[in-house]
Coordinates of C-alpha atoms in Angstrom, one line a residue:
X779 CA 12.9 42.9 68.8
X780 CA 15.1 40.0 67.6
X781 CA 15.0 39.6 63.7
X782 CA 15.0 35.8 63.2
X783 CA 16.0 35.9 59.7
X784 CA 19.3 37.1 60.3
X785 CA 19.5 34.0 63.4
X786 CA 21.2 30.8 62.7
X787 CA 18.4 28.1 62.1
X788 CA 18.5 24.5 64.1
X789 CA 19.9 21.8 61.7
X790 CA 16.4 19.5 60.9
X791 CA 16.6 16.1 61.6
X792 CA 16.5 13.5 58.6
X793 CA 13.3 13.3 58.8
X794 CA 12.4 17.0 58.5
X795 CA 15.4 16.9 55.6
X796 CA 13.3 13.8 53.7
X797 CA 9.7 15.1 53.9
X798 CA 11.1 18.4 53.1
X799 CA 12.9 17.4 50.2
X800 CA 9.5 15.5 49.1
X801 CA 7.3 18.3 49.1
X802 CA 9.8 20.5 47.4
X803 CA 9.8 17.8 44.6
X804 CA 6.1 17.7 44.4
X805 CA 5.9 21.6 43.8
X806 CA 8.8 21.3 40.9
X807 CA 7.7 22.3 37.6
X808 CA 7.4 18.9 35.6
X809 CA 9.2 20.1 32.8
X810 CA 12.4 20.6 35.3
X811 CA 11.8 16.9 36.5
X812 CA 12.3 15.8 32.7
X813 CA 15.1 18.2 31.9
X814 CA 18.0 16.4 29.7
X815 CA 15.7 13.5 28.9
X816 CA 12.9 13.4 26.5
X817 CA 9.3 13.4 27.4
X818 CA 7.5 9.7 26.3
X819 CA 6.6 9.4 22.8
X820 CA 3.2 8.2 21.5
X821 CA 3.2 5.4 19.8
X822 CA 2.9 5.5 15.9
X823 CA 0.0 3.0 14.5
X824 CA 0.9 -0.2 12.6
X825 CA -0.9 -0.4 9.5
X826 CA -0.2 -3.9 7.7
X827 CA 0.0 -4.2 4.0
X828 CA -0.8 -7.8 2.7
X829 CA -1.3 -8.9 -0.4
X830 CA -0.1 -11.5 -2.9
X831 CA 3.5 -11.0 -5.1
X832 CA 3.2 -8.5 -8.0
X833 CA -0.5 -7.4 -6.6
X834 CA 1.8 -4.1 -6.5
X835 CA 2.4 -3.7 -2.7
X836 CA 6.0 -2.3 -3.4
X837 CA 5.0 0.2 -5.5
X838 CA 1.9 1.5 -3.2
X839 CA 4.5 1.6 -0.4
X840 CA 6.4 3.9 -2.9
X841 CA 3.7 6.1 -3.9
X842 CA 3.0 6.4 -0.4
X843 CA 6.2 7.4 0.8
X844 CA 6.8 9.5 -2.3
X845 CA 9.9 8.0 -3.2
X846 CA 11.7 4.5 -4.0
X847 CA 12.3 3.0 -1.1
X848 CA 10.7 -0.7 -1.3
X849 CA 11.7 -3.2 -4.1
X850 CA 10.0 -6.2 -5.1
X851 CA 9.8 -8.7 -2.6
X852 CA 12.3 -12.2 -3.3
X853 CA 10.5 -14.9 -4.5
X854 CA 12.3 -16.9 -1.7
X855 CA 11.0 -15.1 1.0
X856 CA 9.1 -16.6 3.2
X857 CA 5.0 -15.9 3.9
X858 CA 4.6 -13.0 6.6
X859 CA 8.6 -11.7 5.7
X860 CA 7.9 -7.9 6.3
X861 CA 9.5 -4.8 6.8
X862 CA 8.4 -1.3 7.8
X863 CA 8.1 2.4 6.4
X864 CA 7.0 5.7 8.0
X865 CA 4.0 7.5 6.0
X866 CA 2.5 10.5 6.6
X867 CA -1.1 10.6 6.4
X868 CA -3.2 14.2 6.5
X869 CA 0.0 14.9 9.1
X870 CA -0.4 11.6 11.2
X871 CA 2.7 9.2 10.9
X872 CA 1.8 5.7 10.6
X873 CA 4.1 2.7 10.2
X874 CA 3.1 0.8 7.2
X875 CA 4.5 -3.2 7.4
X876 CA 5.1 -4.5 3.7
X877 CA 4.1 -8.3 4.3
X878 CA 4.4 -11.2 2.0
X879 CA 1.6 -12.4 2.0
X880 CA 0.6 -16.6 0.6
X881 CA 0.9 -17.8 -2.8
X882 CA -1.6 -19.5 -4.2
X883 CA 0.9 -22.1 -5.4
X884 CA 1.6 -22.8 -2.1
X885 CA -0.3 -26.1 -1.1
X886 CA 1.3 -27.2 1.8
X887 CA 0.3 -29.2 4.8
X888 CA 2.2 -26.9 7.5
X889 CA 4.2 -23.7 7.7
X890 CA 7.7 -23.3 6.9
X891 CA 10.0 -22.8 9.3
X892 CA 11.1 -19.6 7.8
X893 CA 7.1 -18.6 7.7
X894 CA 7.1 -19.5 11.4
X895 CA 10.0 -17.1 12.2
X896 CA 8.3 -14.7 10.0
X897 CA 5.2 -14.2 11.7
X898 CA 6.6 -14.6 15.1
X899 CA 8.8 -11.5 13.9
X900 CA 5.5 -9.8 12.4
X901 CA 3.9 -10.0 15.9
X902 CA 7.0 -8.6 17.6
X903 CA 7.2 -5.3 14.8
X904 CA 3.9 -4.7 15.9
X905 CA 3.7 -4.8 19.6
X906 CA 2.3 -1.8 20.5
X907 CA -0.6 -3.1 18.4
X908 CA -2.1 -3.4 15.2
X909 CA -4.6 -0.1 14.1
X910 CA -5.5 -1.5 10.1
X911 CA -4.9 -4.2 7.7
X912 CA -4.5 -3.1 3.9
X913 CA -5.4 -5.4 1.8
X914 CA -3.5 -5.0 -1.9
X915 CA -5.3 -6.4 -5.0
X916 CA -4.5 -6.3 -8.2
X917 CA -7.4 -5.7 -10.7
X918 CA -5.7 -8.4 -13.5
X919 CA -4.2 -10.8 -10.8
X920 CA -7.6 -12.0 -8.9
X921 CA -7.0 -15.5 -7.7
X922 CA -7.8 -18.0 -4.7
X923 CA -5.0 -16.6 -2.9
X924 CA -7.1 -14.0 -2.3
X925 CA -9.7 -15.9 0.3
X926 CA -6.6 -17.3 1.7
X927 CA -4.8 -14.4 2.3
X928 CA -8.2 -12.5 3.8
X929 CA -8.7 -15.6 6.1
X930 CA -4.7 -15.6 7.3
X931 CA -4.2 -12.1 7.8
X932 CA -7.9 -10.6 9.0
X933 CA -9.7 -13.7 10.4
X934 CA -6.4 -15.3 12.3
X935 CA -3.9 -12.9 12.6
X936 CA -6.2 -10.0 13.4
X937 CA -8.7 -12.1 15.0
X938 CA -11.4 -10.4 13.3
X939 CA -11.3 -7.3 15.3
X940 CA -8.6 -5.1 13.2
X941 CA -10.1 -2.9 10.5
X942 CA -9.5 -4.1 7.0
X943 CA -9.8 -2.0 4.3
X944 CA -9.3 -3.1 0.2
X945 CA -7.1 -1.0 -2.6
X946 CA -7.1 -2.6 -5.7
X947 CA -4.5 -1.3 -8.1
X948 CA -4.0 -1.5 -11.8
X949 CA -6.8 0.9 -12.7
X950 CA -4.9 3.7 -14.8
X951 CA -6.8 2.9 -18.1
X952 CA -9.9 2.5 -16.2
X953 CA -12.3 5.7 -16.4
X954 CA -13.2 6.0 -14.3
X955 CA -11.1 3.9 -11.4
X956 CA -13.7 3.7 -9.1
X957 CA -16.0 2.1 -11.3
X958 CA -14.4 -1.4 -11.3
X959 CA -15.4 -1.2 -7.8
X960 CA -18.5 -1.0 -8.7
X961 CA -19.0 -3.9 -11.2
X962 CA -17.2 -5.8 -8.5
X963 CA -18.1 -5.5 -5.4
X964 CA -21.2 -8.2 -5.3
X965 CA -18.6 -10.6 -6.2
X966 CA -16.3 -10.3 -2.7
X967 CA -19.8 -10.0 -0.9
X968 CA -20.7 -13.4 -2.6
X969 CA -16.9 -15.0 -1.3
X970 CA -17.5 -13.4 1.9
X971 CA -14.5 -11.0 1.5
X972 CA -15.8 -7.8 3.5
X973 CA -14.1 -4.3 3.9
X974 CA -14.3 -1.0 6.0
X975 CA -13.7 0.9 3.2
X976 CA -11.4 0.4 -0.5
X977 CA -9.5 2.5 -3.0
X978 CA -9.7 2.2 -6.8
X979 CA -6.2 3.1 -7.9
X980 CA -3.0 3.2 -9.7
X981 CA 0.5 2.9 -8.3
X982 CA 2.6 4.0 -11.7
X983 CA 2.7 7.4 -13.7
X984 CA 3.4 5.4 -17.1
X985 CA 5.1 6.7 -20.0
X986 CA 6.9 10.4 -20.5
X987 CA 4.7 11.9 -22.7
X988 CA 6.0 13.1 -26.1
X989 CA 4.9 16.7 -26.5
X990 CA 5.8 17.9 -22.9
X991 CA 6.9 17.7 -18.9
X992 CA 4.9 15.0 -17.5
X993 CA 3.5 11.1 -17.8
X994 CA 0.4 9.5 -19.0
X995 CA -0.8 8.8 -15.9
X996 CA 0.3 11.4 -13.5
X997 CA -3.3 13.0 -12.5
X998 CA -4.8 9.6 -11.4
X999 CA -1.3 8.9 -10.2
X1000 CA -1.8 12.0 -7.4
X1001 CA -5.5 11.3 -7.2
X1002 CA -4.2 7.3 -6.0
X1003 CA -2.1 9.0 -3.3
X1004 CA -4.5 11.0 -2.0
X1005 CA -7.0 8.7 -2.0
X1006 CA -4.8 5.9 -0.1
X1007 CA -3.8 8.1 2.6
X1008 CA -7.1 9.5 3.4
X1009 CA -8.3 6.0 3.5
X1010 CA -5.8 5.0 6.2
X1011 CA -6.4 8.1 8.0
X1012 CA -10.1 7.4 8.3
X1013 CA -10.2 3.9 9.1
X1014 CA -7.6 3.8 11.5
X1015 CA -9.0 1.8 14.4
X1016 CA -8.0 1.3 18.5
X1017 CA -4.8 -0.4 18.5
X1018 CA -5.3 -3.8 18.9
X1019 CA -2.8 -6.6 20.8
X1020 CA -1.7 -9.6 18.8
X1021 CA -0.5 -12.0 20.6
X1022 CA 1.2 -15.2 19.2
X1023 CA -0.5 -17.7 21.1
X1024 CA -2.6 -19.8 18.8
X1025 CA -2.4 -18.3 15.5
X1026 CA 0.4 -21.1 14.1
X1027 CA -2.4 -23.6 14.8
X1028 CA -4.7 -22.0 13.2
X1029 CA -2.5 -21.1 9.9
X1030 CA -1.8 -24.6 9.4
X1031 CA -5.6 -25.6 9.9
X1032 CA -5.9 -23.0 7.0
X1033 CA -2.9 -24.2 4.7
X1034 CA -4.5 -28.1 5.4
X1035 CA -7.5 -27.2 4.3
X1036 CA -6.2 -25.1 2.0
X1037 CA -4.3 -28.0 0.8
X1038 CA -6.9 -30.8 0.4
X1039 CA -8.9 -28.6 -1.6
X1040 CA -6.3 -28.0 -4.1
X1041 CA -5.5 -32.2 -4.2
X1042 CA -9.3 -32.5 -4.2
X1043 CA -9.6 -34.8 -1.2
X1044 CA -12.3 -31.9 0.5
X1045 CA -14.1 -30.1 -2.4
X1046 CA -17.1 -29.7 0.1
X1047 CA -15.1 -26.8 1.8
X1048 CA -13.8 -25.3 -1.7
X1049 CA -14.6 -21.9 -1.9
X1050 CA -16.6 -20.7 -4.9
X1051 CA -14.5 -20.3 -8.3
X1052 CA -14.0 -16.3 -8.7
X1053 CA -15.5 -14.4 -12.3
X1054 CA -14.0 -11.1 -11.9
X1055 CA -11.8 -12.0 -15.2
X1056 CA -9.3 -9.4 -16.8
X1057 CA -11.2 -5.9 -17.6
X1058 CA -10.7 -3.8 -20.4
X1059 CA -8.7 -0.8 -19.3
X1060 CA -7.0 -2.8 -16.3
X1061 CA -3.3 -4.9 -16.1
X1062 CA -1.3 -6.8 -14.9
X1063 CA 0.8 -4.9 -12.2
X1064 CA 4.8 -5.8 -12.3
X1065 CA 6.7 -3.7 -10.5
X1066 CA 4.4 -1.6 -10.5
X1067 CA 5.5 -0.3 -14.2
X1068 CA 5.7 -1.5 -17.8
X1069 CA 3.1 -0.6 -20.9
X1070 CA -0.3 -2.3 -21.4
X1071 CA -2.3 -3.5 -24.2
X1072 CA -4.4 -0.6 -23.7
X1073 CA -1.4 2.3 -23.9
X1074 CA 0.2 0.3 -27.0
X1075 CA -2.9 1.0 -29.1
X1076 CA -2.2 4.6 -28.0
X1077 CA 1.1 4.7 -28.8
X1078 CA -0.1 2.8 -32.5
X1079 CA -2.7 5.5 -32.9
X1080 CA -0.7 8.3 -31.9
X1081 CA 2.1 6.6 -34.2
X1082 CA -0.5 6.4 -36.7
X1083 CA -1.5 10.0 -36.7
X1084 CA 2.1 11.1 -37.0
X1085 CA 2.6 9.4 -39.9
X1086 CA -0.3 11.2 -41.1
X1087 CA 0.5 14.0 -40.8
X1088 CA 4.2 13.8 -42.2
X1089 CA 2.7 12.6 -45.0
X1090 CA 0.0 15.4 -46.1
X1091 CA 2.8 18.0 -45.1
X1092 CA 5.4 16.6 -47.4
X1093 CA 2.7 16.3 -50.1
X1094 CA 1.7 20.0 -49.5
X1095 CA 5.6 20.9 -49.7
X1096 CA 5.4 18.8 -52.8
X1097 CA 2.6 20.6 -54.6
X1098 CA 3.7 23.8 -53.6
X1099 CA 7.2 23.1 -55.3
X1100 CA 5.5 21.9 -58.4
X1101 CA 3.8 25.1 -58.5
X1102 CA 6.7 27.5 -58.4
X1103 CA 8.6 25.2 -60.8
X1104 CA 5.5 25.7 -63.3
X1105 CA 5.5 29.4 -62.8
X1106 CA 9.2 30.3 -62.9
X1107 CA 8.8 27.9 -66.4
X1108 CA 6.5 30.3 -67.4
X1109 CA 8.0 33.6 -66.6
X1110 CA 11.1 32.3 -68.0
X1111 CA 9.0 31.3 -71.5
X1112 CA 7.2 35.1 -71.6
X1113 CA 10.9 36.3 -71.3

């Protein structure tokens, strides 16, 4: 009996050689098909902050990120300038774009060059698509700019089909935060200005306080961050494609209109005048830090208190001494 593993084999013919070189690659493990490279990685989602100057979009981005890392935008940036950060959310990492967004002092006819360039790079940042539009408010800064900004960003850019969700900031004095929402919220209904879902918070801790570790603010502070990112997190929708086609056009409709109802030549299309006014308990956001009204009467009352207080203990000390004057007089006399 011949053993034919110890024969010499016939060389195959190439065609033998390729389909056996085939099925020897369809019955390789996949991860030695991929070894030395790294396997595909899945897209992060684009999240897209928006928002007028000092509405406090720096210092969300911030907060959100849990360190400084965003400044103030340049007032001579152009609309739609952005730039990205990673944020974890509940363990997800997003990409969160820091947009400027319009001004309302900008009453233009057309878009600026540089606004042009801007958006164009906007659309490219974001072309694995666009999951959720954040729309920053500041509680003391409401203005037209805000219908403007919700008609460029979610009606144009996102085409109405990107999730847009509100966080209005400024709120540290407010008690509590989410009840602006609620004295609000009829008013955005009545301009049309609809949302997915919103956040009541505050983007600074305030002042150190005197007595210990810590600032005013720093349990609404954590309460904001959470409270952002679990928003996000939720309301994250299907990535959807922007494409460029068409939404230059459509801006500059917006700014022309825009534009003749500022110069009064269309006050037909003006949108109704908004009544939120300042609140008690809210301010102006610059920076994102900086005292209030509110936290100077503190500081005065506390101030106040101190004084006080110095007072009635140096009067005490005073009295006391009087006293042991008057009796060491009086032993000395009875000596």
């Amino acid at each position: 009996m011949v053993d034919n593993r110890t024969q010499p084999q016939p060389k195959q013919g190439f065609w033998a050689r390729f389909t056996g070189a085939a099925k020897d690659k369809e019955s390789e493990p996949e991860n030695a098909r991929t070894r030395g490279r790294l396997p595909p990685q899945p897209s992060r989602p684009n999240v897209v902050l928006f928002g007028e100057r000092k509405s406090g979009k720096s210092s969300l981005i911030n907060m959100l990120v849990g360190r400084d890392v965003a400044s103030p935008s340049n007032p001579d940036l152009a609309a739609f300038a952005s730039r990205g950060y990673a944020v974890d959310v509940g363990g997800r990492e997003v990409v969160v774009w820091d947009s400027v967004g319009l001004q309302k002092e900008e009453h233009h006819d057309a878009l600026s060059e540089g606004a042009e360039r801007n958006l164009q790079g906007l659309i490219q940042n974001i072309h694995g698509g666009l999951n959720l539009l954040l729309f920053c408010v500041n509680a003391a800064g409401v203005s037209k700019a805000l219908d403007l900004n919700y008609d460029a960003f979610y009606s144009i850019i996102g085409g109405k089909k990107v999730p847009v969700v509100l966080v209005v900031t400024g709120l540290e004095n407010k008690d509590p935060m989410e009840g602006w929402w609620k004295e609000h919220e009829a008013e955005f209904e009545r301009h049309g200005l609809r949302f997915d879902g919103h956040a009541c918070i505050t983007t600074t801790r305030g002042k150190p306080l005197r007595d210990g570790p810590g600032h005013w603010h720093d349990e609404q502070y954590e309460q904001s961050k959470l409270a952002v990112k679990e928003l996000i997190k939720a309301k994250l929708g299907a990535a959807v494609i922007i494409r460029e086609e068409g939404k230059l056009a459509e801006l500059r409709e917006l700014l022309r209109e825009q534009n003749e109802v500022a110069t009064g030549k269309n006050a037909d299309k003006g949108k109704k005048e908004w009544s939120l006014g300042e609140m008690e308990g809210t301010r102006e956001v610059h920076r994102g830090y900086g005292s209030t009204h509110v936290e100077r009467r503190d500081d005065d009352r506390t101030d106040r208190i101190e004084r006080e207080g110095r007072t009635a203990a140096f009067a005490l000390l005073g009295g006391l001494f009087a006293v042991f004057v008057f009796l060491q007089s009086g032993v000395i006399t009875c000596f």
